[in-house]
Tab-separated table of C-alpha atoms in Angstrom:
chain	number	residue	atom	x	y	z
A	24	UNK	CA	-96.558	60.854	-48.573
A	25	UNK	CA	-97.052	57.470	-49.873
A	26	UNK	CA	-98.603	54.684	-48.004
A	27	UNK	CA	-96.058	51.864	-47.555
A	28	UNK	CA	-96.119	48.808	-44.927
A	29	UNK	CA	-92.959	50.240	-44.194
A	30	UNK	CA	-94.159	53.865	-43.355
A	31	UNK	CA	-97.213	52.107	-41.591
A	32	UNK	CA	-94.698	50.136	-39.633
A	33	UNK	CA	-92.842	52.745	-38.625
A	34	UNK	CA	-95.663	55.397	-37.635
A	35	UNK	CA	-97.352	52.150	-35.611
A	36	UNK	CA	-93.892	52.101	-34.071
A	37	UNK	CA	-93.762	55.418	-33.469
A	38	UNK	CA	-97.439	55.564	-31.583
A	39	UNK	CA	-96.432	52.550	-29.693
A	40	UNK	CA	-93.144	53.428	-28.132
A	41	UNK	CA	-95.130	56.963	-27.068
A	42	UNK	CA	-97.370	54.774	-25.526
A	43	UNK	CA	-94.765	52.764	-24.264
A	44	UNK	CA	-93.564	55.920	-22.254
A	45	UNK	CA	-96.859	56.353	-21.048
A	46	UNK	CA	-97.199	53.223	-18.629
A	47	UNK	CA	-95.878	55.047	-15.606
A	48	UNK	CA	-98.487	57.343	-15.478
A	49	UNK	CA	-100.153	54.380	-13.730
A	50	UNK	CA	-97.203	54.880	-11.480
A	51	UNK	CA	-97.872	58.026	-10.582
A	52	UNK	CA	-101.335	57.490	-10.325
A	53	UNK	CA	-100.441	54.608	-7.781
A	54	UNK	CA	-98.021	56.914	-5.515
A	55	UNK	CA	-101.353	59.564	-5.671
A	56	UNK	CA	-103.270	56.875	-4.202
A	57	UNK	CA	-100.604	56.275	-1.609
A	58	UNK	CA	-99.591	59.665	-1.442
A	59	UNK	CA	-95.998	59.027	-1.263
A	60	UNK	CA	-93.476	56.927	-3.640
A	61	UNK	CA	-92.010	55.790	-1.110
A	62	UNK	CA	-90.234	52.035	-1.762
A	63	UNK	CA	-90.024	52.368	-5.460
A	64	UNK	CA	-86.747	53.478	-7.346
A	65	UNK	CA	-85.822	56.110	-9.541
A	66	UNK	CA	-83.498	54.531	-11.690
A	67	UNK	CA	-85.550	53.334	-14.543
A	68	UNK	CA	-86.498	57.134	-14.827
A	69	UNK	CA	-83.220	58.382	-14.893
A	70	UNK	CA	-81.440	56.370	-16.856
A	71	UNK	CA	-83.680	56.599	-19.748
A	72	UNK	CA	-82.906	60.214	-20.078
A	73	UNK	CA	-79.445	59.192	-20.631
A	74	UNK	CA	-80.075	57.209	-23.418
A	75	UNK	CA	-83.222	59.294	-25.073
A	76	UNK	CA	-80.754	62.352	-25.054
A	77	UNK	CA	-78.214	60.164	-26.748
A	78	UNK	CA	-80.156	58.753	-29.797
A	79	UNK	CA	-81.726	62.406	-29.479
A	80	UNK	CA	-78.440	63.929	-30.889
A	81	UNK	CA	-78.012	60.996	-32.905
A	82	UNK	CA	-81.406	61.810	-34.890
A	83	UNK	CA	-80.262	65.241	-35.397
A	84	UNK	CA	-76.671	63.993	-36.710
A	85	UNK	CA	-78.776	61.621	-39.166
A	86	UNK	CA	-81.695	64.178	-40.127
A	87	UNK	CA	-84.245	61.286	-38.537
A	88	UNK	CA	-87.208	63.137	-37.709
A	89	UNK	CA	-88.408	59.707	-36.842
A	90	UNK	CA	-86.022	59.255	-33.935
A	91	UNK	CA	-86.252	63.000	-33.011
A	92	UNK	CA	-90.325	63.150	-32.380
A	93	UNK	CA	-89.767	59.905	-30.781
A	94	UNK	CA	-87.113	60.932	-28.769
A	95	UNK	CA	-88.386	64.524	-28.494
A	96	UNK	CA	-91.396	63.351	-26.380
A	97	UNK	CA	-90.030	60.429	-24.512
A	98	UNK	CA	-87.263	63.210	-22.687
A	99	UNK	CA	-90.631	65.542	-21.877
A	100	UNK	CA	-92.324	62.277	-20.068
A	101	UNK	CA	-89.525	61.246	-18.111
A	102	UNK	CA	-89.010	64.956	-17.006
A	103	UNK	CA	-92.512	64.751	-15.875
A	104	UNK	CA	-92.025	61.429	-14.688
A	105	UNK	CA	-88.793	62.669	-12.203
A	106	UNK	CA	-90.686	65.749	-11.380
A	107	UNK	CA	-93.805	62.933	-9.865
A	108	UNK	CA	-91.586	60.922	-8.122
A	109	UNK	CA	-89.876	63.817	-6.508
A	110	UNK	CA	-92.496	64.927	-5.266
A	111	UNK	CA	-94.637	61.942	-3.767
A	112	UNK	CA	-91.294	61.690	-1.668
A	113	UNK	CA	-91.940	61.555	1.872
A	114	UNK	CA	-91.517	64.976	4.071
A	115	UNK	CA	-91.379	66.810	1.368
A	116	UNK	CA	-92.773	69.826	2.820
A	117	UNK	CA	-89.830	70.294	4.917
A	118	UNK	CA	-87.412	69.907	1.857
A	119	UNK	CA	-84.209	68.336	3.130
A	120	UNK	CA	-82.185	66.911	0.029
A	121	UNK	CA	-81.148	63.776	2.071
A	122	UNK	CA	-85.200	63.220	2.481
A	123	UNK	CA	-86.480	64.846	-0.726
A	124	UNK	CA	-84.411	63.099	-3.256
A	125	UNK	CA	-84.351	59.579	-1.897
A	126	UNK	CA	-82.383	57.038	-3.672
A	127	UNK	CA	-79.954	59.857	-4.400
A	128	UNK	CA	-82.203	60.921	-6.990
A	129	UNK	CA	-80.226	64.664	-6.598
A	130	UNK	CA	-76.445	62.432	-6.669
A	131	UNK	CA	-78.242	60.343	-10.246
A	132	UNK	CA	-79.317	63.633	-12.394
A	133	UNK	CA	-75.696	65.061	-11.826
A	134	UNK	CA	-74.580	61.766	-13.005
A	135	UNK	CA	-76.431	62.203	-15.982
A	136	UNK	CA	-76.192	65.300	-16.808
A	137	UNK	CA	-72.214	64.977	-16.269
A	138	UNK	CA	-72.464	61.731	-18.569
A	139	UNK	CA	-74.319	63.448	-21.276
A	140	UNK	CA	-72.411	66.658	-21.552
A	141	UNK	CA	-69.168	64.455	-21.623
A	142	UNK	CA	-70.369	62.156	-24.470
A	143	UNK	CA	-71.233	65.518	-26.615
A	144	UNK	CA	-67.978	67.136	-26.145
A	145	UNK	CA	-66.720	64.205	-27.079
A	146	UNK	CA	-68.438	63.650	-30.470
A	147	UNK	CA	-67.950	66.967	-31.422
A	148	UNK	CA	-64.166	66.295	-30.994
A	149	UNK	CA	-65.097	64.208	-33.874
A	150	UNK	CA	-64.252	64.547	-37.812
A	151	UNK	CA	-67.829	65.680	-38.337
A	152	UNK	CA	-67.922	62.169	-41.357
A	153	UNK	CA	-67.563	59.865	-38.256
A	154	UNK	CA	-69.379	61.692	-35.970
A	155	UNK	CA	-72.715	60.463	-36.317
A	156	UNK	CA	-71.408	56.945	-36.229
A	157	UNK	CA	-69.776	57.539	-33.256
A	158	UNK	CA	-72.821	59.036	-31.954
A	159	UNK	CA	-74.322	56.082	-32.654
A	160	UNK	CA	-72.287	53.322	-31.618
A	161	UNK	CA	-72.473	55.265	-28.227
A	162	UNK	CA	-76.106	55.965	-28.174
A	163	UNK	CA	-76.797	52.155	-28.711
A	164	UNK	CA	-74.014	51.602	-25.667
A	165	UNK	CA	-76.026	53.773	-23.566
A	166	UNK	CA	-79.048	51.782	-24.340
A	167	UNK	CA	-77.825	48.130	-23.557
A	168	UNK	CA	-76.023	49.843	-20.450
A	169	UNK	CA	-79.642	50.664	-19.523
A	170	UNK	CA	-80.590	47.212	-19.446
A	171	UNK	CA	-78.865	47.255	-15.452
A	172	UNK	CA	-81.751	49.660	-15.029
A	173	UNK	CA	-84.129	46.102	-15.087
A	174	UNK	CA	-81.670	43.923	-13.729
A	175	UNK	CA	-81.226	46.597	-10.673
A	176	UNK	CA	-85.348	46.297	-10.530
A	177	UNK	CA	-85.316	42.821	-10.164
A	178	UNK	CA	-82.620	42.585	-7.629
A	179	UNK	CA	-84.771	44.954	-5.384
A	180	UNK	CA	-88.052	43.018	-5.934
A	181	UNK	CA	-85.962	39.525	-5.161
A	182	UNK	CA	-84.583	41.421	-2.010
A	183	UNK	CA	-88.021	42.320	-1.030
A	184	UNK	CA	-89.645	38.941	-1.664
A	185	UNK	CA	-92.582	40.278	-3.556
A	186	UNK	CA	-93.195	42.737	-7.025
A	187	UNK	CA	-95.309	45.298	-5.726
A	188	UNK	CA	-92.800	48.145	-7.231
A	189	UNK	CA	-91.476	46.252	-10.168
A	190	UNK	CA	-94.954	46.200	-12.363
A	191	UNK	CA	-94.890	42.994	-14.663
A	192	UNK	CA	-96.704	44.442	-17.626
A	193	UNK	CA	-94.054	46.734	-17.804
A	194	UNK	CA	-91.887	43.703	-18.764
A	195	UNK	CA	-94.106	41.984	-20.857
A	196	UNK	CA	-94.556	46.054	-22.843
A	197	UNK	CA	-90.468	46.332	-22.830
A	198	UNK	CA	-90.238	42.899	-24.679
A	199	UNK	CA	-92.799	43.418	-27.192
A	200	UNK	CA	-90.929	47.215	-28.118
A	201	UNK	CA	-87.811	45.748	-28.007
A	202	UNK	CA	-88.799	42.965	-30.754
A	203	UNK	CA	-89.889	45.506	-32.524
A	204	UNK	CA	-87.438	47.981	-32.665
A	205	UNK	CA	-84.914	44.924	-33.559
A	206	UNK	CA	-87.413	44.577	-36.956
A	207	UNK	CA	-87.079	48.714	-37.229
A	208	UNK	CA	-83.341	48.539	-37.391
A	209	UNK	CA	-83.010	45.320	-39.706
A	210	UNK	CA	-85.604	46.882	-42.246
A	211	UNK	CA	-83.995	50.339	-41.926
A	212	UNK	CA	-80.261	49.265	-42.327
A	213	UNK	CA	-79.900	50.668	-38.953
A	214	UNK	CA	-77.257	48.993	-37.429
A	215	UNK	CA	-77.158	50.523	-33.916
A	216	UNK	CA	-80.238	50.297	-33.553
A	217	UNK	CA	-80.525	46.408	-34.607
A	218	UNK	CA	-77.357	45.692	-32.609
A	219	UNK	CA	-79.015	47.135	-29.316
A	220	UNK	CA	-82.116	45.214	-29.575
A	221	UNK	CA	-81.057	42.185	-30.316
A	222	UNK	CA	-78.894	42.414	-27.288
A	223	UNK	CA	-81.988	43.758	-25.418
A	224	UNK	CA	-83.995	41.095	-26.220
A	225	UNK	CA	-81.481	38.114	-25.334
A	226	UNK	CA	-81.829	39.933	-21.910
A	227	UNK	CA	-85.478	40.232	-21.151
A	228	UNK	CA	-85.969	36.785	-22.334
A	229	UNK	CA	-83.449	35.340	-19.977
């Protein structure tokens, strides 16, 4: 393979958006220390499953192996992630899915599972020339529909007058991916992929 700034940029992009997904584990760790995870949400775990899945199929439409590893791993963490925050729920000895799941963690997987199953039948309704586009232009929908994730996050931390559960390094880390995975998509020709960050970043910097 030869060494281009391009393929450097894109395997430094590809180590730091792993990384990226590895900033809750000092989440986790945190509800350990607690030994509950009780008062923080579940949406920004959920959600992201949505959209991973999404630009999951897309890769596989394209024949990206770039957005499939990347993709590929980030699904794995946030599995882990749900399975943590499940857990460190309080009384969850005595399991009781009113309890257990709290934020309707239980009513938000449905939701997503429903969501994705519905977006695949409907690309593969598709002519199979326009389906990848398709698959695109609703993975990158996904993604900016995510952004309500942070928004939701910062409602909550405004309604409890203080940050404790909304980490600000994570905002500082989401900016500085976003940025660049807006130069990714420009370099690459990828439109969706351009189109969602640039929207992403108009977001976090407001």
């Amino acid at each position: 393979m030869e060494l281009t700034p391009m393929s450097i940029f894109t395997a430094w992009l590809g180590v730091f958006s792993i990384s990226f997904t590895l900033m809750p584990f000092m989440m986790v760790l945190d509800w350990r220390r607690r030994g509950t995870a009780d008062g923080f949400s579940s949406v920004n775990f959920v959600l992201p499953m949505l959209m991973t899945s999404c630009w999951l199929r897309h890769g596989y439409m394209t024949n990206d192996n770039t957005n499939i590893t990347i993709n590929t791993i980030n699904i794995g963490f946030f599995i882990f992630y749900i399975l943590c925050f499940a857990y460190y729920q309080p009384k969850r000895i005595n399991f009781d899915p009113q309890t257990f799941f709290q934020k309707y963690l239980y009513g938000q997987l449905l939701a997503c599972a429903a969501a994705v199953k519905l977006i695949f039948m409907y690309v593969d309704a598709q002519n199979s020339d326009v389906a990848p586009d398709i698959m695109g232009s609703i993975a990158a929908a996904t993604q900016i529909a995510g952004l309500a994730g942070g928004v939701y996050e910062i409602k909550r931390a405004i309604s409890f007058g203080h940050t404790e559960y909304l980490p600000a390094l994570f905002q500082f880390a989401m900016f500085a991916l976003i940025v660049q995975w807006l130069a990714f998509g420009i370099l690459t020709g990828n439109q969706y992929i351009a189109k969602y960050d640039h929207e992403a970043q108009l977001v976090w910097k407001y």
